[in-house]
Coordinates of C-alpha atoms in Angstrom, one line a residue:
Chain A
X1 CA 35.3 -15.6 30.8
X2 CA 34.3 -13.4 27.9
X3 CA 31.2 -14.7 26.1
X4 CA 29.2 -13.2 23.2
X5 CA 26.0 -11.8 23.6
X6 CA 23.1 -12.6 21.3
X7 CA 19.7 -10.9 21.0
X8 CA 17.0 -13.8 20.1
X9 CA 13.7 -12.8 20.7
X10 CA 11.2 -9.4 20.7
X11 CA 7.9 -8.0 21.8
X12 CA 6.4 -5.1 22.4
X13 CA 2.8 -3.7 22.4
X14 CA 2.3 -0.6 19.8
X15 CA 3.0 2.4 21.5
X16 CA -0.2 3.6 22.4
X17 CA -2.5 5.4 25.6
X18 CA -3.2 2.1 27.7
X19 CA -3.2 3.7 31.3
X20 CA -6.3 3.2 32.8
X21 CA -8.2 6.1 34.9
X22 CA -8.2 5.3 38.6
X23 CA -12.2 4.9 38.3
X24 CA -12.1 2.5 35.9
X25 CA -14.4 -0.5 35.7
X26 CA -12.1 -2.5 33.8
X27 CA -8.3 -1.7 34.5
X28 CA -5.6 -2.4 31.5
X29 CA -2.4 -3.6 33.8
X30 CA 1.0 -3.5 33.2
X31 CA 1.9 -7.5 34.2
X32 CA -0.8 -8.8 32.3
X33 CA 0.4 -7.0 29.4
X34 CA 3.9 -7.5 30.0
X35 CA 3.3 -11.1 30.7
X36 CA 1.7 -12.0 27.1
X37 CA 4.8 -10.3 26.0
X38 CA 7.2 -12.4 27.5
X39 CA 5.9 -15.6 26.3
X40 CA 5.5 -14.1 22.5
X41 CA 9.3 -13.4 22.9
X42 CA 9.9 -16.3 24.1
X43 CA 8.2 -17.8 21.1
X44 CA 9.8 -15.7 18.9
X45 CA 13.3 -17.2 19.8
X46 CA 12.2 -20.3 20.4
X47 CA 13.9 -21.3 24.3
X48 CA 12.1 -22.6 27.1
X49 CA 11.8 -20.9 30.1
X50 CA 14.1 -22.7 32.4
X51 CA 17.0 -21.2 30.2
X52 CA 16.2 -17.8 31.8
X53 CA 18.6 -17.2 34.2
X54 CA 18.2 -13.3 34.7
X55 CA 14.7 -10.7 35.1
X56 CA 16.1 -7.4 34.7
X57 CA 13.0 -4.7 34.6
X58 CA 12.7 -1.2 33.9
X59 CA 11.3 0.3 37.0
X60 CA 7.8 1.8 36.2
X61 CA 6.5 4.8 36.3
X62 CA 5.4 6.2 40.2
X63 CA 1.8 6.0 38.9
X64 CA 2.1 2.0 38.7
X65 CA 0.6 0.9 41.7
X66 CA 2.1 -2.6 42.2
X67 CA 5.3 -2.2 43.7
X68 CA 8.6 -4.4 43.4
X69 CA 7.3 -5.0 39.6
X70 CA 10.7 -7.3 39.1
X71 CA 9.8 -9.8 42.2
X72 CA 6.4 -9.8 41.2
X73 CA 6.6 -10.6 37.6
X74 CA 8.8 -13.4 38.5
X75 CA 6.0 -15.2 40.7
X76 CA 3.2 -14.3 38.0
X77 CA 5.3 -16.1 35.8
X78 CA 6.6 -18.7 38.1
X79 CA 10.2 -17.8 37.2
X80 CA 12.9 -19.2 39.2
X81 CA 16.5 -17.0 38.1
X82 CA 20.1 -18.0 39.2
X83 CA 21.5 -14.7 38.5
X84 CA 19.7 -11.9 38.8
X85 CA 16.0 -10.6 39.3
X86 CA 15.9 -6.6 39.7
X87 CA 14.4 -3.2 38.3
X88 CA 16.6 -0.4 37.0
X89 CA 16.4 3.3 36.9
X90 CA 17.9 5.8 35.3
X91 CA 15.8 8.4 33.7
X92 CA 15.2 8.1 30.0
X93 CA 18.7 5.2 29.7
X94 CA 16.1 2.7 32.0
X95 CA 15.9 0.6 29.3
X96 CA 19.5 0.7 28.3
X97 CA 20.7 0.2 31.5
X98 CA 17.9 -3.2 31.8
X99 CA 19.5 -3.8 28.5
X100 CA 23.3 -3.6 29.5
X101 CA 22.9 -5.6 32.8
X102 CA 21.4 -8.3 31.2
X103 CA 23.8 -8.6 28.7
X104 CA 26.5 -8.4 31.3
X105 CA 24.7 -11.4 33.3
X106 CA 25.0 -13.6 30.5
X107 CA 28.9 -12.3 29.0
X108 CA 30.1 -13.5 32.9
X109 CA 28.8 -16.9 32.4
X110 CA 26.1 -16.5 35.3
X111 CA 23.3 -16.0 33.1
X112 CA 22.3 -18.3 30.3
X113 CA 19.7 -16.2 28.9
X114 CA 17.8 -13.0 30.4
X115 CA 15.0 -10.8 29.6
X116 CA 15.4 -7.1 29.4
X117 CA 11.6 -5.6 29.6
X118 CA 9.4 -2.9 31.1
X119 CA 5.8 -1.4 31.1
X120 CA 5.8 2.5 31.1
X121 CA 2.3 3.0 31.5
X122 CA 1.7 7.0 32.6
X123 CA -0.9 8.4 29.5
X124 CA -3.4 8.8 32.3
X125 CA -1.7 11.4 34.1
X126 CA -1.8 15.0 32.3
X127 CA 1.2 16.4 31.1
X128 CA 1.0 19.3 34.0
X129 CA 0.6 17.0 36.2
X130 CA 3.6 14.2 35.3
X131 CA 6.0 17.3 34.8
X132 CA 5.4 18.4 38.4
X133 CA 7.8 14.8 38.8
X134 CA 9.5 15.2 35.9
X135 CA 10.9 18.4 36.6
X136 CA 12.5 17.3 39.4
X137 CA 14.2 14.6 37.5
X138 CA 16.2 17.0 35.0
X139 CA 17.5 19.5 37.2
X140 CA 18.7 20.5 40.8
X141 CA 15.6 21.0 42.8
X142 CA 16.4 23.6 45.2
X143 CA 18.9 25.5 42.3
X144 CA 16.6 24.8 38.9
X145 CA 13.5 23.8 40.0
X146 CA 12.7 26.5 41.4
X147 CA 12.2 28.5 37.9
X148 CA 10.1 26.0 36.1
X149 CA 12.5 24.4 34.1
X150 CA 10.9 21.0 32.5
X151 CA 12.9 18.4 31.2
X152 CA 12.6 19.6 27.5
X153 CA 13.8 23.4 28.2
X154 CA 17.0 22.2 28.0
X155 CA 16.9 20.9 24.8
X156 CA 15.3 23.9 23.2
X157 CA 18.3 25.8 25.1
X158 CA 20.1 23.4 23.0
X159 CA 18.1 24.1 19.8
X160 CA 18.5 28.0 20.2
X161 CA 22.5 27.4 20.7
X162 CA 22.8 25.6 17.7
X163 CA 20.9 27.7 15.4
X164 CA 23.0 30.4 16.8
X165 CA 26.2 29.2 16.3
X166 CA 25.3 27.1 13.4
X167 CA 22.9 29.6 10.9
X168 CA 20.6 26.5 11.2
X169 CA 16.7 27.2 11.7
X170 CA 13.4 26.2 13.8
X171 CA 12.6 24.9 10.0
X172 CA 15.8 23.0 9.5
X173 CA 15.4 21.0 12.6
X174 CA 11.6 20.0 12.0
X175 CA 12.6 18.3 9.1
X176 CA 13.5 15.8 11.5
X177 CA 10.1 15.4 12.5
X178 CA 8.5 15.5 9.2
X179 CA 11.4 12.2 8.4
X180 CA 10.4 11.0 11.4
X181 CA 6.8 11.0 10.8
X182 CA 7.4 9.4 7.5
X183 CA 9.0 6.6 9.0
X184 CA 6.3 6.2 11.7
X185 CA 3.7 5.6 8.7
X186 CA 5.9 2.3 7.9
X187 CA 5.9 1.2 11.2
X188 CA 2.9 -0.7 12.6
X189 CA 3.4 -0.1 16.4
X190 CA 4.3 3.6 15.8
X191 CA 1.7 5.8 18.2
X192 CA 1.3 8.3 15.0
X193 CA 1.4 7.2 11.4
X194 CA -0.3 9.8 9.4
X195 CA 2.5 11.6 7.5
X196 CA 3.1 15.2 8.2
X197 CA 4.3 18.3 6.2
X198 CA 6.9 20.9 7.0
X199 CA 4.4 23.6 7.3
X200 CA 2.1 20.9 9.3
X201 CA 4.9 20.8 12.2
X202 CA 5.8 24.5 12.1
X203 CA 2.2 25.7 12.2
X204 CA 1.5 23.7 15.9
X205 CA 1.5 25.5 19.0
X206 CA 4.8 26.8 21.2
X207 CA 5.7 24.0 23.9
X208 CA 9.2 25.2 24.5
X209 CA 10.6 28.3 22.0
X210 CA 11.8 27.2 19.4
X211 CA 10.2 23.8 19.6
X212 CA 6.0 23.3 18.6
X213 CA 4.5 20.1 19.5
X214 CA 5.6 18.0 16.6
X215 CA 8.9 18.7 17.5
X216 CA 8.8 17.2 21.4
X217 CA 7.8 14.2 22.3
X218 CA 4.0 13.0 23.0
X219 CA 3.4 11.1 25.6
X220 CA 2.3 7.5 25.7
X221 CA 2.4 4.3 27.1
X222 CA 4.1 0.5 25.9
X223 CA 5.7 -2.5 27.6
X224 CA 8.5 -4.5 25.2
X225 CA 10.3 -7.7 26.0
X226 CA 14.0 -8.6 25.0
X227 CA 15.1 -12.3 25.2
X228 CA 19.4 -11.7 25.2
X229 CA 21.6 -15.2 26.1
X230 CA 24.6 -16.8 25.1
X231 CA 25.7 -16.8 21.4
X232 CA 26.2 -20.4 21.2
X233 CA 22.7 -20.8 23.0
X234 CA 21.4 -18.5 20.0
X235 CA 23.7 -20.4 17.4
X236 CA 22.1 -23.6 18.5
X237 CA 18.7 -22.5 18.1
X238 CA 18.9 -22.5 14.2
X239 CA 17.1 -19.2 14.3
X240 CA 18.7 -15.5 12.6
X241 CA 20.1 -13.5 15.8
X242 CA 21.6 -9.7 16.5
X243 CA 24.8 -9.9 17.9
X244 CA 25.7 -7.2 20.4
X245 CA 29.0 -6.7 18.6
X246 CA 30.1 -3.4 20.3
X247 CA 29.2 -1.5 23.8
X248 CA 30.1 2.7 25.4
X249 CA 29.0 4.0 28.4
X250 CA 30.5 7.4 29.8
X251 CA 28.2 10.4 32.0
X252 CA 30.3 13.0 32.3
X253 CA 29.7 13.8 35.9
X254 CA 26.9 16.5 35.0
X255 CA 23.5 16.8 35.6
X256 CA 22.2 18.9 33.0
X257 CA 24.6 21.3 32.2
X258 CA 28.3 22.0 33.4
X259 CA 29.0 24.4 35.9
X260 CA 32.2 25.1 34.3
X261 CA 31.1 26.5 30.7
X262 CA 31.8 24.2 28.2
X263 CA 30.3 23.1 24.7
X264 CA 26.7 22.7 25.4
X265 CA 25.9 21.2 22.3
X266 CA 28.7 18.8 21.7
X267 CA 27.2 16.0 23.5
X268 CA 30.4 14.8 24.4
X269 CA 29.4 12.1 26.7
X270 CA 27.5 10.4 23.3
X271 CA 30.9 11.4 21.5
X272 CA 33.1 9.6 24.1
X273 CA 30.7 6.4 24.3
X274 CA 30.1 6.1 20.3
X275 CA 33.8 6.3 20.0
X276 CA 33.9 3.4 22.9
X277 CA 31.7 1.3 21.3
X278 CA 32.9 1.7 17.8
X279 CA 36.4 0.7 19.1
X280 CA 34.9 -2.1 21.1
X281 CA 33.1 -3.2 18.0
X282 CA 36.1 -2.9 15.3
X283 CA 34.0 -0.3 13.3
X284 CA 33.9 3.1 12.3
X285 CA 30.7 5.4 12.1
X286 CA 31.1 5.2 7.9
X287 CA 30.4 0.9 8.6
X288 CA 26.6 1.6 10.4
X289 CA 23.7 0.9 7.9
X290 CA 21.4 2.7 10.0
X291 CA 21.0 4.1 14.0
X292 CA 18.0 4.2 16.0
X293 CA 18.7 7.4 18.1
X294 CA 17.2 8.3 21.6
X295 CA 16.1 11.7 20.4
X296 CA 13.1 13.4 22.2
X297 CA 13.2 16.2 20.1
X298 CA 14.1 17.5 16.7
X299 CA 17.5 19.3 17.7
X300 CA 18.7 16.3 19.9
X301 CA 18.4 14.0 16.8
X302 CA 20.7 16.4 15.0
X303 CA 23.1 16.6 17.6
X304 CA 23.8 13.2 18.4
X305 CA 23.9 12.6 14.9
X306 CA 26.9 14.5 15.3
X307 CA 28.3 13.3 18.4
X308 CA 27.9 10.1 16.9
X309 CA 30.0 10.9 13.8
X310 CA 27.4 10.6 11.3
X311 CA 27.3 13.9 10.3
X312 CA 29.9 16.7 10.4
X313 CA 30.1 19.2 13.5
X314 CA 27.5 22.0 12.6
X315 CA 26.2 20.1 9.9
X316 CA 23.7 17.6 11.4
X317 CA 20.6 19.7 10.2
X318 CA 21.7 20.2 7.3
X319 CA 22.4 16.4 6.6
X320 CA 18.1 16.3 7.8
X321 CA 17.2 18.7 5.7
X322 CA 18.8 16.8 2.8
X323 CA 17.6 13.5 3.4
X324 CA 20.2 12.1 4.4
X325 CA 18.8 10.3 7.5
X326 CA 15.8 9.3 6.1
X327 CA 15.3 5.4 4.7
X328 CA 17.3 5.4 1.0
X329 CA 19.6 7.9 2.7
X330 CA 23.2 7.7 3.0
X331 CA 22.3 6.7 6.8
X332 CA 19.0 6.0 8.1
X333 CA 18.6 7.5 11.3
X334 CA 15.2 6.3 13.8
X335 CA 13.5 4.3 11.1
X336 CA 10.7 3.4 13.6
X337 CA 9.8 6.7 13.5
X338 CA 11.7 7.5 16.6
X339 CA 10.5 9.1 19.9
X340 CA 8.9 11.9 18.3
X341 CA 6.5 9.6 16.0
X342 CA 7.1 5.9 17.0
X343 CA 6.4 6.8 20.7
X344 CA 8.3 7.9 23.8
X345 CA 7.4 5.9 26.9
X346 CA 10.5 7.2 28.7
X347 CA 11.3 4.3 30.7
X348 CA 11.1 1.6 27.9
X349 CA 12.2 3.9 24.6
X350 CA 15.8 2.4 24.3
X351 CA 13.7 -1.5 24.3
X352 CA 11.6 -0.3 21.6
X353 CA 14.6 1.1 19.9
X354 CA 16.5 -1.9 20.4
X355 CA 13.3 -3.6 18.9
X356 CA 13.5 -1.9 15.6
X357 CA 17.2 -2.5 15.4
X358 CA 16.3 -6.2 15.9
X359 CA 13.8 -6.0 13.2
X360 CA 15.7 -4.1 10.7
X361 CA 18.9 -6.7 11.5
X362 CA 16.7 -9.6 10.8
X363 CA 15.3 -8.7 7.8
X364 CA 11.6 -8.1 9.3
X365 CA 11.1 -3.7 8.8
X366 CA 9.0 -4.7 6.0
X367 CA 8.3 -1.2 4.5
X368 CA 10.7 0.3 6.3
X369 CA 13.4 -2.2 6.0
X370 CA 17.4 -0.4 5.3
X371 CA 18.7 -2.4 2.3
X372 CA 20.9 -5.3 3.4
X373 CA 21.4 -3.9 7.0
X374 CA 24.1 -6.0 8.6
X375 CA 25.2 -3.1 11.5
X376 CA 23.6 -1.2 13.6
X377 CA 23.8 1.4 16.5
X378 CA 21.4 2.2 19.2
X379 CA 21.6 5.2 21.4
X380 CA 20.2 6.7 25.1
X381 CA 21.4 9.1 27.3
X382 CA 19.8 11.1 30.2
X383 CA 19.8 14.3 31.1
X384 CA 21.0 16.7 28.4
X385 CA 22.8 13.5 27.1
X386 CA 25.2 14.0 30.3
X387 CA 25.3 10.3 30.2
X388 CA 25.2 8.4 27.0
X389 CA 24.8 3.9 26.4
X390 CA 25.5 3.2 22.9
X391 CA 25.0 -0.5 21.3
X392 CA 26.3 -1.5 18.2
X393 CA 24.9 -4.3 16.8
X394 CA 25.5 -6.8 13.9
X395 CA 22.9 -9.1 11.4
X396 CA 23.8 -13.1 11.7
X397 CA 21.4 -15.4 9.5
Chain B
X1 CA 29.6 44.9 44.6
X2 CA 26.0 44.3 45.6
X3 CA 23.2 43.1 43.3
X4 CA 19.6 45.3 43.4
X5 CA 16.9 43.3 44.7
X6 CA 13.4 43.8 43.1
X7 CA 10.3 42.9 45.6
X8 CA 7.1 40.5 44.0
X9 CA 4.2 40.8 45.9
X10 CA 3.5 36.6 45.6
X11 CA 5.0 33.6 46.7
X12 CA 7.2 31.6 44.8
X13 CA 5.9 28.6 42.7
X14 CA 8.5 26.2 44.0
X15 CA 10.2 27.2 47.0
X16 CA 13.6 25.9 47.4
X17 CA 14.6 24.7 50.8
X18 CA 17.6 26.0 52.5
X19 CA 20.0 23.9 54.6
X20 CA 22.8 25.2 56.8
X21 CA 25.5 25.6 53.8
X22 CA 22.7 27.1 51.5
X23 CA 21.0 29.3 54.1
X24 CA 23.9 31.9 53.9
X25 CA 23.1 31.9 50.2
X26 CA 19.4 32.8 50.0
X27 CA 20.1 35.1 53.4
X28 CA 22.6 37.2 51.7
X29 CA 21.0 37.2 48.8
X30 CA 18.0 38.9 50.2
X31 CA 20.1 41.2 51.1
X32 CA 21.8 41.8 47.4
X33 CA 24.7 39.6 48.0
X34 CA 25.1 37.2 45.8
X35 CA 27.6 34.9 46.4
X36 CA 29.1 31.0 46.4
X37 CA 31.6 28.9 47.9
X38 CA 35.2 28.7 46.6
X39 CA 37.4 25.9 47.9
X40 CA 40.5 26.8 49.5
X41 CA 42.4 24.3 48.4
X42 CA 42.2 24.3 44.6
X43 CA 40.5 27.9 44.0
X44 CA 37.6 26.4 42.3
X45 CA 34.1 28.3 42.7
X46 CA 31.4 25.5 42.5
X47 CA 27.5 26.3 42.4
X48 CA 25.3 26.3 43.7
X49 CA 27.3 26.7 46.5
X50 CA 28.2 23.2 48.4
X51 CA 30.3 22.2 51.8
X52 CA 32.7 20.0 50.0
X53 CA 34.4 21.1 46.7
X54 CA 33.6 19.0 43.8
X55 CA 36.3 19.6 41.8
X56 CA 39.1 18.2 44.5
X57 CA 37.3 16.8 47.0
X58 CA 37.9 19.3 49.9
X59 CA 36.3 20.2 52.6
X60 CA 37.9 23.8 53.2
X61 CA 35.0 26.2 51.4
X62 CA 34.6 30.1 51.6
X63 CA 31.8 31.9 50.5
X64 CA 32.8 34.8 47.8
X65 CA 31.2 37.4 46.8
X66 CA 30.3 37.3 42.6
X67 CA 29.7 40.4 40.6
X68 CA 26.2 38.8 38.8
X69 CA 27.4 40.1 35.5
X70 CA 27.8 37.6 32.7
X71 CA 26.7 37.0 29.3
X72 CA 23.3 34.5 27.8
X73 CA 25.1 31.3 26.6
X74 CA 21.3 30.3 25.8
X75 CA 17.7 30.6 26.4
X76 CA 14.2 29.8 26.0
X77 CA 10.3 30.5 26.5
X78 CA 8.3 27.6 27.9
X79 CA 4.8 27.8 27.7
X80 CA 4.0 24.1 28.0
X81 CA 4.5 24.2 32.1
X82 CA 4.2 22.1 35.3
X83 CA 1.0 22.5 37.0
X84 CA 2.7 24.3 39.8
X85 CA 3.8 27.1 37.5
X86 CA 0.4 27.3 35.6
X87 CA 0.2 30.9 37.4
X88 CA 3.4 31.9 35.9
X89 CA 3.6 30.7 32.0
X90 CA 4.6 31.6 29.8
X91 CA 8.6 31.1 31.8
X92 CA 11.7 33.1 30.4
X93 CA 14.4 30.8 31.3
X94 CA 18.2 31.2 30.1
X95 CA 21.7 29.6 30.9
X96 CA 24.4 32.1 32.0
X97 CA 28.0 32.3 32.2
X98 CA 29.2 34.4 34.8
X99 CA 32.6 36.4 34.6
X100 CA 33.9 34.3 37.5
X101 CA 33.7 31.2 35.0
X102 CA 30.4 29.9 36.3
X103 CA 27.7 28.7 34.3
X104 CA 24.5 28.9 35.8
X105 CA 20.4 28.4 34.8
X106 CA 18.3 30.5 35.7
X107 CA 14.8 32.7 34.8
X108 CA 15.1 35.6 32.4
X109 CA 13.8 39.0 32.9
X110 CA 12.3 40.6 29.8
X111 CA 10.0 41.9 27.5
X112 CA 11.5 40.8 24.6
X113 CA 14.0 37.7 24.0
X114 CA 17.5 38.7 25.2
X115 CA 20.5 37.8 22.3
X116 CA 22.4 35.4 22.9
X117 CA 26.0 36.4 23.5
X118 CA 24.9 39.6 24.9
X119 CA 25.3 40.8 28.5
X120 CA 23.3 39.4 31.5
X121 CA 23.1 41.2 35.2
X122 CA 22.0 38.9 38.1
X123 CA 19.5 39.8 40.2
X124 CA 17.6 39.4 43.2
X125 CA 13.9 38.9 43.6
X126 CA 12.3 38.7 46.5
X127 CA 8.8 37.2 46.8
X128 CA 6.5 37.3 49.7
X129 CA 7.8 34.0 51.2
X130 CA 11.6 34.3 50.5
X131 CA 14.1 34.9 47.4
X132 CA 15.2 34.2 44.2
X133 CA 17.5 35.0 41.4
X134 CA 16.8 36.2 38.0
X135 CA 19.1 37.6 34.9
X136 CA 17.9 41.0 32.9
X137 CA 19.8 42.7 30.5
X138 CA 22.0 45.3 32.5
X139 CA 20.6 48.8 33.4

């Protein structure tokens, strides 16, 4: 048994610095947050609680002190599950993969509904400090580690490939942050709405050559809440819904990059899963009204834009520069500002991005709203995009 | 065939830890050998250098001697780095495909940015606790 997967209700906290210092008086924690944030979601599509059959968290970050954050949030909010209560992990797709299990609960027939949510809360760490851990998370420890290699030095080894074999330049790419920026000042729970110039972004300080800090990710924290059940379940609630219309998966059995030499910068994992889900969905690239890419920095944006056929090989930049991706383009790429200017709380990004896709799908972007959007993609990955989760997903009011 | 080893007067930042397959490697490579394991079934090299063969599933491995030359598939500077580097930024890191059909990542040598597509030489560096690797342009 095959059933339909519908997306009824959203949540999330603006993406923000909520992580309390250890010598705090008052402590901002992450169930208290996340728990207003289920019931708004639950609100939002309207179901009572007994329908939820399935708790699938992100796993927080190792600076969150209450462990077993799945178990616990189901006592704090006295929520009995059939099918499944559990966190997931898997670098920056945590949130895809929380997304993808509960939508398999509920297509087997053992979940009614389920929630898909997280907290990332990590702002009160300094960046030295949380790359001492992340660094161990995008490399081999004993083989990469060792030469300081943080999780972003592989995409500027990505950014200096493509301008190489591309003619494209530092100030090509961070056009992409300069769109993304612009989106971000449309979006109320973007961490950085003030709009940015070219020259602004090239004129910050070196993080990884040739990326400056508008052009990686800041760090911050958020918590977001997903309500996903049964199609008829959503039909029957007389409310507009997001069908998840389309799903590929594939890791390429790499962790960062290939000991046999291949094409860095094809992405081909995010090529072989777009492709997946575009077949599983009916559609081609050409029918998307919009994507809300998992990009952490400029150049990845530009690749997968490629990978995912929505701009020719070499010419993803280019397509940027152009405005092509930005809102009134011929496709809007990370209208919430993406991970560069709506916020990148690792472990949570592909919920918030699966929140804007909700938003633009119902009709509720506001300012940022794509004309008429009836199909959408969503994308995460981890490593170098060795492994790649993309969601298509479709309007129905 | 052997690599030179250049000496550093401090420890490393992040030491990695041998085990009995890797042992041999950072032993030899002390000495200027620099080396991996090649299956014996299915001629594949793997690094780093494993027990098992990841490409067929064997556990029939040889260690065999690489040349260290090979050419800068990419690279980078990082000077936003992990507290445990903070004595080293900013880090010259690179990818590397060695003649054998390797690809490998590792810290650059330089003074100014080595071109990509241009020739790579591995070497040796060995720091007052133990070695490392490294790729210069070749002397």
């Amino acid at each position: 048994m095959n059933r339909n997967v519908a997306v009824l209700g959203i949540a999330a906290t603006p993406v923000g610095k909520y992580q309390s210092d250890a010598s705090a008086d008052i402590h901002t924690l992450e169930h208290e947050v996340l728990a207003k944030l289920v019931i708004e979601a639950m609100k939002d599509g309207g179901l009572p609680k007994e329908e939820i059959d399935s708790l699938i968290l992100a796993q927080c970050r190792p600076y969150t002190q209450q462990k077993y954050f799945a178990t616990f949030m189901a006592n704090y909010l006295r929520m009995p599950c059939a099918a499944s209560v559990m966190e997931v992990l898997g670098n920056g797709m945590t949130g895809g993969i929380a997304l993808e299990q509960a939508i398999r609960d509920i297509e087997s027939g053992r979940a009614r509904a389920a929630l898909a949510m997280g907290a990332n809360f990590e702002s009160a760490t300094p960046s030295a400090e949380h790359m001492n851990s992340s660094m161990r998370a995008t490399g081999d420890v004993d083989f990469h580690t060792p030469f300081g290699l943080t999780p972003i030095a592989w995409y500027a080894m990505d950014a200096n490939r493509y301008i190489h074999e591309h003619g494209s330049s530092r100030r090509e790419l961070a056009t992409v942050a300069v769109k993304d920026r612009y989106h971000a000042s449309l979006n109320p729970i973007a961490q950085y709405q003030k709009t940015i110039t070219l020259d602004e972004v090239m004129a910050q300080r070196e993080i990884v050559e040739p990326l400056g800090l508008y052009e990686v990710p800041p760090r911050g924290d958020g918590a977001v809440c997903i309500l996903l059940c049964s199609e008829d379940i959503a039909k029957a609630s007389g409310k507009p819904y997001v069908l998840v219309r389309g799903r590929g998966f594939y890791h390429e059995g790499v962790h960062q990059i290939s000991e046999i030499p291949n094409d860095m910068i094809a992405f081909n994992s995010l090529q072989r899963a777009s492709k997946n889900a575009y077949e599983n969905a009916g559609i081609t690239a050409q029918d998307l009204d919009f994507a809300e890419i998992y990009a952490p920095c400029t150049i990845v944006e530009v690749l997968a834009s490629e990978a995912m056929e929505l701009a020719p090989r070499g010419r993803g930049a280019r397509a940027a520069a152009d405005g092509e991706t930005t809102l009134g383009g011929r496709i809007p790429i990370s209208t919430s500002g993406g991970l560069l200017s709506r916020g990148h709380p690792a472990y949570v990004t592909p919920l918030y991005n699966m929140y804007e896709a909700v938003e633009q799908l119902r009709g509720d972007a506001g300012k940022r709203q794509v004309a008429d959007a009836r199909l959408g993609a969503t994308s995460c990955e981890l490593g170098n995009y060795n492994a790649a989760m993309v969601q298509i997903l479709e309007a129905v009011r | 065939m052997s690599i030179e080893v250049i000496k550093k007067g401090r420890p490393r930042a992040y030491p990695p830890r041998p085990t009995e397959c890797t042992v041999i490697f950072w032993e030899a490579l002390t000495k200027g050998k620099f080396q991996t394991t090649k299956c014996n079934d299915c001629n594949s090299f793997t690094f780093p250098p494993k027990p098992v063969c990841p490409h067929c599933w064997s556990s029939s491995v040889s260690w065999k001697e690489l040349s260290g030359k090979g050419t800068l598939y990419s690279r980078t500077t990082i000077y936003a780095a992990p507290a445990t580097f903070k004595n080293e930024t900013p880090i010259h890191a690179g990818i590397i495909d060695l003649e054998e059909g390797i690809r490998i990542a590792t810290q650059l040598l330089e003074d100014d940015p080595i071109p990509i597509d241009s020739a790579v030489e591995i070497v040796a560096i060995l720091y007052s606790d133990g070695p490392l690797y490294g790729a210069r342009k070749p002397k």
